[in-house]
mmCIF file of C-alpha atoms in Angstrom:
data_model
loop_
_atom_site.group_PDB
_atom_site.id
_atom_site.type_symbol
_atom_site.label_atom_id
_atom_site.label_comp_id
_atom_site.label_asym_id
_atom_site.label_seq_id
_atom_site.Cartn_x
_atom_site.Cartn_y
_atom_site.Cartn_z
ATOM 1 C CA MET A 1 -48.709 23.570 39.633
ATOM 2 C CA ASP A 2 -51.854 25.722 39.634
ATOM 3 C CA GLY A 3 -52.501 27.442 42.940
ATOM 4 C CA GLU A 4 -48.973 26.907 44.102
ATOM 5 C CA ALA A 5 -46.424 29.511 44.989
ATOM 6 C CA PRO A 6 -44.431 30.547 41.971
ATOM 7 C CA VAL A 7 -41.224 28.577 41.242
ATOM 8 C CA LEU A 8 -38.203 30.147 39.471
ATOM 9 C CA VAL A 9 -36.068 28.099 37.097
ATOM 10 C CA ILE A 10 -32.761 29.722 36.226
ATOM 11 C CA ALA A 11 -31.711 28.060 33.017
ATOM 12 C CA CYS A 12 -29.083 27.992 30.382
ATOM 13 C CA GLY A 13 -30.241 30.058 27.406
ATOM 14 C CA ALA A 14 -29.459 27.152 25.135
ATOM 15 C CA LEU A 15 -32.201 25.192 26.944
ATOM 16 C CA ALA A 16 -34.858 27.914 26.692
ATOM 17 C CA ARG A 17 -36.954 26.375 23.944
ATOM 18 C CA GLU A 18 -37.088 22.993 25.670
ATOM 19 C CA ILE A 19 -37.971 24.394 29.110
ATOM 20 C CA VAL A 20 -40.635 26.692 27.706
ATOM 21 C CA ALA A 21 -42.114 23.726 25.820
ATOM 22 C CA LEU A 22 -42.243 21.635 28.992
ATOM 23 C CA LYS A 23 -44.017 24.471 30.825
ATOM 24 C CA GLN A 24 -46.583 24.760 28.069
ATOM 25 C CA LEU A 25 -47.156 21.047 27.604
ATOM 26 C CA ASN A 26 -47.693 20.453 31.300
ATOM 27 C CA GLY A 27 -49.655 23.624 32.085
ATOM 28 C CA TRP A 28 -47.128 24.749 34.729
ATOM 29 C CA SER A 29 -48.467 28.250 35.154
ATOM 30 C CA ALA A 30 -46.580 28.788 38.427
ATOM 31 C CA LEU A 31 -43.256 28.146 36.761
ATOM 32 C CA ASP A 32 -41.285 31.215 35.875
ATOM 33 C CA ILE A 33 -38.251 30.841 33.638
ATOM 34 C CA GLN A 34 -35.191 33.083 33.664
ATOM 35 C CA CYS A 35 -32.772 32.045 30.963
ATOM 36 C CA LEU A 36 -29.240 33.367 31.116
ATOM 37 C CA PRO A 37 -27.704 34.462 27.810
ATOM 38 C CA PRO A 38 -26.501 31.491 25.742
ATOM 39 C CA GLU A 39 -23.409 33.562 24.907
ATOM 40 C CA LEU A 40 -22.130 32.652 28.340
ATOM 41 C CA HIS A 41 -20.995 29.348 26.786
ATOM 42 C CA ASN A 42 -18.312 31.376 25.029
ATOM 43 C CA ARG A 43 -17.132 32.574 28.495
ATOM 44 C CA PRO A 44 -17.898 29.669 30.844
ATOM 45 C CA GLU A 45 -15.886 31.250 33.633
ATOM 46 C CA ARG A 46 -18.690 33.832 33.923
ATOM 47 C CA ILE A 47 -21.459 31.332 34.301
ATOM 48 C CA PRO A 48 -21.112 30.757 38.145
ATOM 49 C CA ALA A 49 -21.278 34.488 38.926
ATOM 50 C CA ALA A 50 -24.275 34.955 36.582
ATOM 51 C CA VAL A 51 -26.129 32.030 38.239
ATOM 52 C CA HIS A 52 -25.186 33.327 41.742
ATOM 53 C CA ALA A 53 -26.532 36.837 40.871
ATOM 54 C CA ALA A 54 -29.790 35.386 39.500
ATOM 55 C CA ILE A 55 -30.245 33.269 42.657
ATOM 56 C CA VAL A 56 -29.644 36.228 44.959
ATOM 57 C CA GLU A 57 -32.087 38.353 42.955
ATOM 58 C CA GLY A 58 -34.711 35.616 42.732
ATOM 59 C CA ARG A 59 -34.735 34.978 46.461
ATOM 60 C CA ALA A 60 -36.664 38.235 46.921
ATOM 61 C CA ASN A 61 -39.676 36.824 45.110
ATOM 62 C CA TYR A 62 -39.379 33.037 45.130
ATOM 63 C CA GLU A 63 -39.276 30.461 47.890
ATOM 64 C CA ARG A 64 -38.142 27.824 45.476
ATOM 65 C CA ILE A 65 -35.444 28.238 42.822
ATOM 66 C CA PHE A 66 -34.086 25.579 40.612
ATOM 67 C CA VAL A 67 -31.056 25.752 38.378
ATOM 68 C CA ALA A 68 -31.208 24.018 34.954
ATOM 69 C CA TYR A 69 -27.752 23.625 33.504
ATOM 70 C CA ALA A 70 -26.135 20.552 31.994
ATOM 71 C CA GLU A 71 -23.606 20.303 34.824
ATOM 72 C CA THR A 72 -25.627 21.736 37.756
ATOM 73 C CA LEU A 73 -23.748 19.963 40.568
ATOM 74 C CA ARG A 74 -20.340 21.172 39.275
ATOM 75 C CA LEU A 75 -21.778 24.608 38.653
ATOM 76 C CA MET A 76 -23.326 24.877 42.138
ATOM 77 C CA ARG A 77 -19.931 23.907 43.690
ATOM 78 C CA GLN A 78 -18.474 26.813 41.722
ATOM 79 C CA VAL A 79 -21.179 29.171 42.858
ATOM 80 C CA GLY A 80 -20.129 28.266 46.385
ATOM 81 C CA ALA A 81 -23.514 27.079 47.510
ATOM 82 C CA LEU A 82 -22.921 23.331 47.513
ATOM 83 C CA GLY A 83 -21.081 21.594 50.294
ATOM 84 C CA SER A 84 -21.449 17.976 49.209
ATOM 85 C CA ALA A 85 -21.705 16.243 45.849
ATOM 86 C CA ASN A 86 -25.009 14.384 46.390
ATOM 87 C CA ILE A 87 -28.058 15.119 44.383
ATOM 88 C CA ASP A 88 -30.275 15.669 47.465
ATOM 89 C CA SER A 89 -27.989 18.520 48.571
ATOM 90 C CA ALA A 90 -28.149 20.016 45.110
ATOM 91 C CA ALA A 91 -31.940 20.066 45.220
ATOM 92 C CA ARG A 92 -32.021 21.693 48.616
ATOM 93 C CA VAL A 93 -29.494 24.332 47.565
ATOM 94 C CA CYS A 94 -31.461 25.169 44.424
ATOM 95 C CA HIS A 95 -34.628 25.914 46.287
ATOM 96 C CA ALA A 96 -33.351 27.068 49.657
ATOM 97 C CA PRO A 97 -35.070 30.156 51.116
#
């Protein structure tokens, strides 16, 4: 990823250790990670709004944004950014300008 435009990964805080390890092991210096608080799992109804806010904020600085949650497709439908259930659409939504 060296020399590439930075990429933002908005992730579940419970996955932080694993995502940081992947970044370090692979030398992905252009990968920025924003982990949402793991406490959101105690209030799952708040996750879609938190992800949406992070996407809106991230669009100011990133052309590509990915969401790393266990149920990303269902989550993105709840965020209101996904019109169909196929994986290709989810990938486009997560890094749309």
